[in-house]
Amino acid sequence: MNPTLGNPSSIGGPQRSAPNKVAPADGGDGLIDRWGRRHTDLRISVTDRCNLRCFYCMPPEGVPLLPREAILDFDEIVRVVHVAARLGVRKVRLTGGEPLVRKNLPALIGRLAGEAGLADLAMTTNGTLLADYAQELRRAGLQRVNISLDTLDRRQFQALTGQDALDQVLQGIEAAQAAGFWPIKLNALAIRGFSESQIVPLVRFALERGLEIRFIEFMPIGIVNQWSPERVLPAAAILSILRREFGSVEPVDSWGPAESEAGREEETASAVSLVAATETRRGASFQPPARCYLLGDAGARIGIISSMSRPFCRSCGRLRLNAIGELRYCLFAQRGWDLRTILRRGGDDEELIHIFRAAVQAKPLRPNTPGQQPQTHLAMCQIGG
Ligand code: SAM
Ligand code: SF4
């Protein structure tokens, strides 16, 4: 068991680490780019496959699937994470496609949980399979889970994802809570003409259950996501909907105190009223890139990731590894750096480190150029969200 990651039996304890303050294990400077940004966060897509077809991510017929042998195996992923940790990466988030459709995912979690140097191991999921896996994932050492939920309306959910699976997601959220994950973040994509009616119900849903909710502006990622500038529901529009409902909506400049054990106890209590739930929000863990806002007088907090209207590139310390082992410095990157070839020909760590450094050095100040569609041939689910 990796002592840094904590003991899964102490279920769901809040994050206590300060990843950016930990020196890279290789004694070097870590992954610092030309603009001084230190890269401590790695998102890993474990599969390009998914059991949903969210229109903003995949076409209804899906995308041509990668041959299984093209996808990194667990040994390869663990090796990349080991090298990344040597270079100062402290946070790993598994994503996809849908990470839970990858066979034996808890086994990978268990191996990554044993990686010395990692302070945070998390996963982003659509939640449909969480009811089956939540306990096992927790036992394996997964620390945190983000669940994507864009609507609470069953018909809208089906129109969005192609599947009548809202109940499964709701059961998945309950299972994640029962397994002791905390905090649990809900990610809701904000799309103009689609999301307006769902902003308030989603906020109430989250607050009543002690979940954190973040709205994410729709981004032009990948080749098939039906994005247009008119479909972005910007932070300002989300805030005005919230203001109408909650009265005041104030940005919180400081991210506030770290989560407290006391806050956690309140989270797990059965209080379901908005007021009771808002008390627990005092310990919420919104961190950049989410900007945090206080709703009304009671202190309820929500987050908004305003990737389009107010990009957070200047403070971005994130790298991405897709399922076939290409390293990218951004969702908007137009190319990837191939780690798989080195892994499969038995290359040493120094070669992998060289690729990590090359990708980081190539990162522009602002890869996300407003109004410009990225020139990638991949869909979002193939890049890894
Ligand atoms: N299948 C998992 C899920 O849906 O949570 C993980 C992969 S998914 C690609 C990761 C996240 O990317 C989801 O929260 C999804 O809403 C978000 N996403 C997908 N396409 C997006 C887009 N065009 N703009 C912004 N976020 C997007
Ligand atoms: Fe699947 Fe997630 Fe993409 Fe939806 S957003 S199609 S759940 S990978």
Short mmCIF file of C-alpha atoms and ligand atoms in Angstrom, two decimals:
data_model
loop_
_atom_site.label_atom_id
_atom_site.label_comp_id
_atom_site.label_asym_id
_atom_site.label_seq_id
_atom_site.Cartn_x
_atom_site.Cartn_y
_atom_site.Cartn_z
CA MET A 1 0.00 0.00 0.00
CA ASN A 2 1.31 3.38 -0.93
CA PRO A 3 1.34 5.47 2.24
CA THR A 4 0.96 8.67 0.21
CA LEU A 5 -2.31 7.49 -1.24
CA GLY A 6 -3.70 6.44 2.09
CA ASN A 7 -5.51 3.36 3.13
CA PRO A 8 -8.69 2.62 1.21
CA SER A 9 -10.22 1.22 4.35
CA SER A 10 -10.14 4.72 5.77
CA ILE A 11 -12.68 5.31 3.04
CA GLY A 12 -13.06 8.62 1.33
CA GLY A 13 -10.93 10.84 3.51
CA PRO A 14 -10.38 14.29 2.11
CA GLN A 15 -7.28 15.17 0.15
CA ARG A 16 -4.55 16.40 2.41
CA SER A 17 -1.70 16.56 -0.02
CA ALA A 18 -0.25 19.59 -1.72
CA PRO A 19 0.88 18.07 -5.00
CA ASN A 20 2.59 21.14 -6.40
CA LYS A 21 4.85 21.43 -3.42
CA VAL A 22 6.37 17.97 -3.77
CA ALA A 23 9.75 17.88 -5.46
CA PRO A 24 10.12 15.46 -8.38
CA ALA A 25 11.69 12.19 -7.33
CA ASP A 26 14.36 12.37 -10.04
CA GLY A 27 15.88 15.37 -8.33
CA GLY A 28 15.35 17.51 -11.45
CA ASP A 29 13.03 20.44 -11.92
CA GLY A 30 10.07 18.38 -13.01
CA LEU A 31 8.00 19.08 -16.06
CA ILE A 32 8.19 22.85 -16.35
CA ASP A 33 7.31 24.35 -19.70
CA ARG A 34 8.58 27.47 -21.46
CA TRP A 35 6.04 29.58 -19.59
CA GLY A 36 6.96 28.29 -16.16
CA ARG A 37 3.97 26.00 -15.74
CA ARG A 38 4.76 22.91 -13.70
CA HIS A 39 2.97 19.77 -14.89
CA THR A 40 1.83 17.63 -12.00
CA ASP A 41 -1.42 16.21 -13.34
CA LEU A 42 -1.77 13.34 -15.83
CA ARG A 43 -5.09 12.22 -17.34
CA ILE A 44 -4.99 8.74 -18.74
CA SER A 45 -7.53 7.38 -21.18
CA VAL A 46 -7.73 3.65 -20.56
CA THR A 47 -10.04 2.95 -23.49
CA ASP A 48 -11.63 4.59 -26.52
CA ARG A 49 -14.77 2.49 -25.99
CA CYS A 50 -17.95 3.74 -24.40
CA ASN A 51 -21.43 2.45 -23.62
CA LEU A 52 -23.02 5.87 -24.27
CA ARG A 53 -23.05 8.10 -27.34
CA CYS A 54 -23.13 11.65 -25.99
CA PHE A 55 -23.65 13.75 -29.11
CA TYR A 56 -20.93 16.19 -28.04
CA CYS A 57 -18.36 13.43 -27.89
CA MET A 58 -19.22 10.66 -30.36
CA PRO A 59 -21.41 10.21 -33.42
CA PRO A 60 -24.45 7.90 -32.88
CA GLU A 61 -22.75 5.09 -34.80
CA GLY A 62 -19.62 5.42 -32.66
CA VAL A 63 -16.10 5.90 -33.98
CA PRO A 64 -13.90 3.23 -35.58
CA LEU A 65 -12.55 1.31 -32.60
CA LEU A 66 -8.87 0.93 -32.02
CA PRO A 67 -7.63 -2.66 -32.31
CA ARG A 68 -7.24 -4.04 -28.78
CA GLU A 69 -3.55 -4.68 -29.28
CA ALA A 70 -3.06 -0.99 -30.06
CA ILE A 71 -4.25 -0.03 -26.59
CA LEU A 72 -1.73 0.20 -23.78
CA ASP A 73 -1.87 -2.75 -21.43
CA PHE A 74 -1.76 -2.35 -17.66
CA ASP A 75 2.00 -2.95 -17.44
CA GLU A 76 2.57 -0.18 -19.96
CA ILE A 77 0.24 2.26 -18.19
CA VAL A 78 1.88 1.54 -14.82
CA ARG A 79 5.31 2.09 -16.36
CA VAL A 80 4.28 5.47 -17.81
CA VAL A 81 2.83 6.52 -14.47
CA HIS A 82 6.01 5.47 -12.72
CA VAL A 83 8.08 7.63 -15.04
CA ALA A 84 5.62 10.50 -14.74
CA ALA A 85 5.81 10.30 -10.94
CA ARG A 86 9.60 10.52 -11.18
CA LEU A 87 9.07 13.74 -13.11
CA GLY A 88 6.85 15.27 -10.48
CA VAL A 89 3.39 14.14 -11.59
CA ARG A 90 1.31 13.81 -8.42
CA LYS A 91 -2.24 13.45 -9.69
CA VAL A 92 -3.51 10.76 -12.00
CA ARG A 93 -7.06 10.65 -13.30
CA LEU A 94 -8.34 7.72 -15.33
CA THR A 95 -10.80 8.52 -18.08
CA GLY A 96 -11.81 7.34 -21.54
CA GLY A 97 -14.07 6.60 -23.44
CA GLU A 98 -15.77 5.11 -20.44
CA PRO A 99 -13.06 3.81 -18.09
CA LEU A 100 -15.37 1.26 -16.48
CA VAL A 101 -15.83 -0.64 -19.74
CA ARG A 102 -12.12 -1.52 -19.58
CA LYS A 103 -11.88 -5.08 -18.30
CA ASN A 104 -10.35 -5.49 -14.82
CA LEU A 105 -10.05 -1.78 -14.21
CA PRO A 106 -9.89 -2.28 -10.40
CA ALA A 107 -6.73 -4.30 -10.94
CA LEU A 108 -5.11 -1.32 -12.66
CA ILE A 109 -6.32 0.97 -9.87
CA GLY A 110 -4.74 -1.35 -7.33
CA ARG A 111 -1.41 -1.21 -9.14
CA LEU A 112 -1.47 2.56 -9.52
CA ALA A 113 -2.42 2.96 -5.86
CA GLY A 114 0.89 1.30 -5.09
CA GLU A 115 2.88 3.89 -7.06
CA ALA A 116 5.05 5.80 -4.64
CA GLY A 117 4.91 9.53 -5.25
CA LEU A 118 1.31 9.78 -6.40
CA ALA A 119 -0.81 11.88 -4.07
CA ASP A 120 -4.13 11.62 -5.86
CA LEU A 121 -5.74 8.86 -7.88
CA ALA A 122 -9.11 9.69 -9.41
CA MET A 123 -11.46 8.67 -12.19
CA THR A 124 -14.01 10.40 -14.43
CA THR A 125 -16.93 8.17 -15.37
CA ASN A 126 -20.38 8.42 -16.90
CA GLY A 127 -21.60 6.54 -13.81
CA THR A 128 -23.62 3.88 -15.62
CA LEU A 129 -21.51 1.00 -14.30
CA LEU A 130 -20.57 2.48 -10.94
CA ALA A 131 -23.25 0.59 -9.02
CA ASP A 132 -21.42 -2.62 -9.96
CA TYR A 133 -17.90 -1.38 -9.29
CA ALA A 134 -17.92 1.37 -6.66
CA GLN A 135 -17.02 -0.83 -3.67
CA GLU A 136 -14.34 -2.72 -5.57
CA LEU A 137 -12.77 0.49 -6.90
CA ARG A 138 -12.69 1.98 -3.44
CA ARG A 139 -11.10 -1.13 -1.98
CA ALA A 140 -8.53 -1.11 -4.77
CA GLY A 141 -7.41 2.38 -3.74
CA LEU A 142 -9.28 4.80 -5.99
CA GLN A 143 -9.55 8.02 -4.03
CA ARG A 144 -11.97 10.21 -5.91
CA VAL A 145 -14.58 9.98 -8.57
CA ASN A 146 -16.12 12.57 -10.88
CA ILE A 147 -19.42 11.58 -12.42
CA SER A 148 -20.75 13.20 -15.58
CA LEU A 149 -24.41 14.13 -15.35
CA ASP A 150 -25.77 16.73 -17.75
CA THR A 151 -29.49 16.37 -17.12
CA LEU A 152 -31.97 14.91 -14.64
CA ASP A 153 -34.64 14.60 -17.30
CA ARG A 154 -34.92 11.04 -18.50
CA ARG A 155 -36.00 11.87 -22.05
CA GLN A 156 -33.34 14.52 -22.38
CA PHE A 157 -30.74 12.08 -21.06
CA GLN A 158 -31.74 9.59 -23.72
CA ALA A 159 -31.66 12.21 -26.46
CA LEU A 160 -28.21 13.29 -25.31
CA THR A 161 -26.59 9.90 -24.82
CA GLY A 162 -28.61 7.56 -27.03
CA GLN A 163 -29.39 5.40 -23.98
CA ASP A 164 -32.22 5.30 -21.43
CA ALA A 165 -29.66 5.05 -18.65
CA LEU A 166 -30.37 7.93 -16.28
CA ASP A 167 -31.51 5.57 -13.51
CA GLN A 168 -28.27 3.63 -13.78
CA VAL A 169 -26.27 6.83 -13.34
CA LEU A 170 -28.35 7.84 -10.32
CA GLN A 171 -27.79 4.39 -8.82
CA GLY A 172 -24.11 4.75 -9.58
CA ILE A 173 -23.97 8.03 -7.68
CA GLU A 174 -25.66 6.41 -4.67
CA ALA A 175 -23.27 3.49 -4.83
CA ALA A 176 -20.27 5.80 -4.95
CA GLN A 177 -21.53 7.59 -1.85
CA ALA A 178 -22.24 4.30 -0.10
CA ALA A 179 -18.72 3.14 -0.92
CA GLY A 180 -17.38 6.20 0.87
CA PHE A 181 -16.05 8.29 -2.00
CA TRP A 182 -15.77 11.92 -0.96
CA PRO A 183 -15.85 14.47 -2.34
CA ILE A 184 -17.87 13.30 -5.34
CA LYS A 185 -17.97 15.83 -8.15
CA LEU A 186 -20.68 16.02 -10.74
CA ASN A 187 -19.58 17.34 -14.12
CA ALA A 188 -22.40 18.90 -16.12
CA LEU A 189 -21.72 20.07 -19.63
CA ALA A 190 -23.43 23.39 -20.36
CA ILE A 191 -24.87 23.60 -23.86
CA ARG A 192 -27.02 26.47 -25.04
CA GLY A 193 -30.50 25.39 -25.99
CA PHE A 194 -30.13 22.22 -23.97
CA SER A 195 -28.90 22.90 -20.45
CA GLU A 196 -30.78 26.01 -19.34
CA SER A 197 -33.67 24.11 -17.76
CA GLN A 198 -31.30 21.77 -15.95
CA ILE A 199 -28.97 24.21 -14.19
CA VAL A 200 -31.14 24.75 -11.11
CA PRO A 201 -32.39 21.13 -10.76
CA LEU A 202 -28.82 19.86 -11.01
CA VAL A 203 -27.58 22.33 -8.40
CA ARG A 204 -30.38 21.34 -6.01
CA PHE A 205 -29.78 17.66 -6.69
CA ALA A 206 -26.10 18.07 -5.84
CA LEU A 207 -26.61 20.22 -2.78
CA GLU A 208 -29.24 17.94 -1.32
CA ARG A 209 -26.86 15.02 -1.54
CA GLY A 210 -23.68 16.70 -0.46
CA LEU A 211 -22.13 16.45 -3.95
CA GLU A 212 -20.04 19.11 -5.64
CA ILE A 213 -21.30 20.30 -8.98
CA ARG A 214 -19.29 21.99 -11.71
CA PHE A 215 -20.67 23.23 -14.98
CA ILE A 216 -18.33 22.95 -17.95
CA GLU A 217 -18.55 25.13 -21.01
CA PHE A 218 -18.96 23.15 -24.22
CA MET A 219 -15.60 22.99 -26.04
CA PRO A 220 -14.77 22.39 -29.71
CA ILE A 221 -12.81 19.21 -29.11
CA GLY A 222 -12.46 16.45 -31.61
CA ILE A 223 -13.96 15.96 -35.01
CA VAL A 224 -17.54 15.02 -34.30
CA ASN A 225 -18.96 16.99 -31.44
CA GLN A 226 -21.56 19.25 -33.09
CA TRP A 227 -19.91 22.28 -31.51
CA SER A 228 -20.58 25.81 -32.67
CA PRO A 229 -19.97 29.11 -30.87
CA GLU A 230 -23.75 29.55 -30.51
CA ARG A 231 -23.98 26.29 -28.55
CA VAL A 232 -21.65 27.45 -25.79
CA LEU A 233 -23.62 28.38 -22.68
CA PRO A 234 -21.06 30.68 -21.10
CA ALA A 235 -20.41 31.10 -17.39
CA ALA A 236 -22.17 34.49 -17.46
CA ALA A 237 -25.42 32.88 -18.67
CA ILE A 238 -25.16 30.08 -16.10
CA LEU A 239 -24.60 32.64 -13.36
CA SER A 240 -27.58 34.69 -14.41
CA ILE A 241 -29.83 31.59 -14.23
CA LEU A 242 -28.46 30.88 -10.75
CA ARG A 243 -28.90 34.50 -9.68
CA ARG A 244 -32.58 34.41 -10.62
CA GLU A 245 -33.04 31.32 -8.46
CA PHE A 246 -30.75 31.95 -5.49
CA GLY A 247 -30.64 35.72 -5.28
CA SER A 248 -26.98 36.49 -5.06
CA VAL A 249 -24.13 34.63 -6.74
CA GLU A 250 -20.71 35.73 -5.59
CA PRO A 251 -17.33 34.57 -6.85
CA VAL A 252 -15.13 33.19 -4.12
CA ASP A 253 -11.64 34.53 -4.55
CA SER A 254 -9.87 32.18 -2.24
CA TRP A 255 -10.58 28.50 -2.51
CA GLY A 256 -11.27 28.39 1.20
CA PRO A 257 -10.08 25.88 3.71
CA ALA A 258 -9.25 22.34 2.75
CA GLU A 259 -11.92 19.79 3.42
CA SER A 260 -12.33 18.98 7.06
CA GLU A 261 -13.26 15.73 8.71
CA ALA A 262 -16.13 17.64 10.30
CA GLY A 263 -17.36 18.59 6.84
CA ARG A 264 -17.16 14.98 5.82
CA GLU A 265 -19.28 13.85 8.73
CA GLU A 266 -21.90 16.36 7.73
CA GLU A 267 -21.75 15.08 4.15
CA THR A 268 -22.60 11.58 5.17
CA ALA A 269 -25.44 12.59 7.46
CA SER A 270 -28.89 12.16 6.01
CA ALA A 271 -29.72 15.86 5.90
CA VAL A 272 -31.36 16.56 2.59
CA SER A 273 -32.61 20.09 2.88
CA LEU A 274 -30.83 22.73 0.86
CA VAL A 275 -29.95 24.67 3.96
CA ALA A 276 -28.49 21.67 5.72
CA ALA A 277 -26.55 20.66 2.66
CA THR A 278 -25.18 24.12 2.13
CA GLU A 279 -23.55 23.96 5.53
CA THR A 280 -21.42 21.12 4.27
CA ARG A 281 -20.36 23.17 1.26
CA ARG A 282 -18.10 25.22 3.45
CA GLY A 283 -15.56 22.47 3.08
CA ALA A 284 -16.01 22.09 -0.67
CA SER A 285 -12.89 21.33 -2.63
CA PHE A 286 -13.30 23.33 -5.82
CA GLN A 287 -9.92 23.95 -7.27
CA PRO A 288 -8.73 25.54 -10.48
CA PRO A 289 -9.70 25.20 -13.29
CA ALA A 290 -13.15 25.39 -11.66
CA ARG A 291 -14.06 28.85 -10.43
CA CYS A 292 -16.10 28.75 -7.30
CA TYR A 293 -19.28 30.74 -6.59
CA LEU A 294 -21.35 31.16 -3.46
CA LEU A 295 -25.11 30.96 -3.96
CA GLY A 296 -27.45 33.04 -1.84
CA ASP A 297 -26.86 33.64 1.82
CA ALA A 298 -26.60 30.06 2.95
CA GLY A 299 -23.12 29.46 1.60
CA ALA A 300 -23.88 26.83 -1.06
CA ARG A 301 -21.06 26.58 -3.56
CA ILE A 302 -20.89 25.54 -7.18
CA GLY A 303 -18.04 25.51 -9.68
CA ILE A 304 -17.84 26.62 -13.30
CA ILE A 305 -15.13 25.59 -15.69
CA SER A 306 -15.17 28.45 -18.16
CA SER A 307 -12.76 26.92 -20.64
CA MET A 308 -14.17 28.98 -23.50
CA SER A 309 -15.18 32.34 -22.02
CA ARG A 310 -12.25 32.57 -19.60
CA PRO A 311 -9.62 29.95 -20.42
CA PHE A 312 -7.36 28.82 -17.62
CA CYS A 313 -4.36 27.98 -19.84
CA ARG A 314 -1.98 30.18 -17.85
CA SER A 315 -2.28 27.93 -14.84
CA CYS A 316 -2.68 24.61 -16.65
CA GLY A 317 -0.39 21.88 -15.35
CA ARG A 318 -2.09 18.99 -17.07
CA LEU A 319 -0.88 16.36 -19.52
CA ARG A 320 -2.90 13.66 -21.24
CA LEU A 321 -2.14 10.14 -22.32
CA ASN A 322 -4.55 8.55 -24.77
CA ALA A 323 -5.39 4.86 -24.98
CA ILE A 324 -2.71 4.15 -27.61
CA GLY A 325 0.02 5.79 -25.61
CA GLU A 326 0.23 9.23 -27.19
CA LEU A 327 1.11 12.00 -24.79
CA ARG A 328 -0.60 15.36 -25.36
CA TYR A 329 -0.10 18.67 -23.64
CA CYS A 330 -3.74 19.67 -24.04
CA LEU A 331 -7.14 18.54 -25.31
CA PHE A 332 -6.54 21.06 -28.07
CA ALA A 333 -3.13 19.71 -29.05
CA GLN A 334 -2.86 18.94 -32.74
CA ARG A 335 -0.48 16.04 -32.28
CA GLY A 336 0.62 13.51 -29.71
CA TRP A 337 4.05 12.21 -28.66
CA ASP A 338 4.35 8.46 -29.04
CA LEU A 339 5.32 6.62 -25.86
CA ARG A 340 4.02 3.23 -26.93
CA THR A 341 6.74 2.57 -29.49
CA ILE A 342 9.40 3.12 -26.84
CA LEU A 343 7.53 0.95 -24.34
CA ARG A 344 7.16 -1.91 -26.81
CA ARG A 345 10.71 -1.95 -28.06
CA GLY A 346 12.01 -2.12 -24.50
CA GLY A 347 13.23 1.48 -24.31
CA ASP A 348 14.54 2.72 -20.98
CA ASP A 349 13.07 5.33 -18.67
CA GLU A 350 15.38 8.03 -20.03
CA GLU A 351 13.77 7.72 -23.46
CA LEU A 352 10.30 8.08 -21.94
CA ILE A 353 11.45 11.05 -19.91
CA HIS A 354 12.81 12.63 -23.08
CA ILE A 355 9.35 12.36 -24.69
CA PHE A 356 7.63 13.81 -21.63
CA ARG A 357 9.98 16.77 -21.70
CA ALA A 358 9.56 17.27 -25.45
CA ALA A 359 5.76 17.36 -25.16
CA VAL A 360 5.91 19.81 -22.26
CA GLN A 361 8.42 22.06 -24.04
CA ALA A 362 6.18 22.20 -27.11
CA LYS A 363 3.17 23.41 -25.13
CA PRO A 364 2.07 26.85 -26.31
CA LEU A 365 0.95 29.43 -23.81
CA ARG A 366 -2.60 29.08 -25.02
CA PRO A 367 -3.34 25.98 -27.10
CA ASN A 368 -7.05 26.78 -26.99
CA THR A 369 -7.38 29.58 -29.54
CA PRO A 370 -10.85 31.12 -29.24
CA GLY A 371 -13.12 30.59 -32.21
CA GLN A 372 -10.78 28.11 -33.86
CA GLN A 373 -11.71 24.47 -34.34
CA PRO A 374 -8.77 22.23 -33.45
CA GLN A 375 -7.14 20.43 -36.34
CA THR A 376 -7.29 16.92 -34.95
CA HIS A 377 -8.54 13.78 -36.65
CA LEU A 378 -9.66 12.29 -33.33
CA ALA A 379 -12.96 12.37 -31.44
CA MET A 380 -13.06 13.47 -27.80
CA CYS A 381 -13.47 9.87 -26.63
CA GLN A 382 -10.26 8.95 -28.49
CA ILE A 383 -8.24 11.82 -27.04
CA GLY A 384 -9.48 11.11 -23.52
CA GLY A 385 -11.65 13.65 -21.73
N1 SAM B 1 -16.99 8.58 -20.22
C1 SAM B 1 -16.57 9.34 -19.10
C2 SAM B 1 -17.53 10.45 -18.80
O1 SAM B 1 -18.36 10.75 -19.64
O2 SAM B 1 -17.43 11.01 -17.72
C3 SAM B 1 -15.17 9.88 -19.23
C4 SAM B 1 -14.76 10.43 -20.57
S1 SAM B 1 -15.61 11.90 -21.03
C5 SAM B 1 -14.88 12.24 -22.59
C6 SAM B 1 -14.92 13.04 -19.87
C7 SAM B 1 -15.64 14.35 -19.74
O3 SAM B 1 -15.48 15.09 -20.92
C8 SAM B 1 -17.14 14.25 -19.46
O4 SAM B 1 -17.44 14.94 -18.27
C9 SAM B 1 -17.74 14.95 -20.65
O5 SAM B 1 -18.90 15.67 -20.31
C10 SAM B 1 -16.63 15.88 -21.07
N2 SAM B 1 -16.74 16.30 -22.45
C11 SAM B 1 -16.93 15.52 -23.54
N3 SAM B 1 -16.98 16.27 -24.65
C12 SAM B 1 -16.82 17.56 -24.26
C13 SAM B 1 -16.78 18.81 -24.94
N4 SAM B 1 -16.90 18.88 -26.26
N5 SAM B 1 -16.60 19.93 -24.22
C14 SAM B 1 -16.44 19.86 -22.87
N6 SAM B 1 -16.45 18.71 -22.17
C15 SAM B 1 -16.65 17.59 -22.86
FE1 SF4 B 2 -18.97 8.21 -23.51
FE2 SF4 B 2 -18.09 10.01 -21.76
FE3 SF4 B 2 -18.01 10.52 -24.43
FE4 SF4 B 2 -20.36 10.41 -23.19
S1 SF4 B 2 -18.72 11.89 -22.80
S2 SF4 B 2 -19.84 9.39 -25.16
S3 SF4 B 2 -20.04 8.86 -21.68
S4 SF4 B 2 -16.85 8.97 -23.35
#
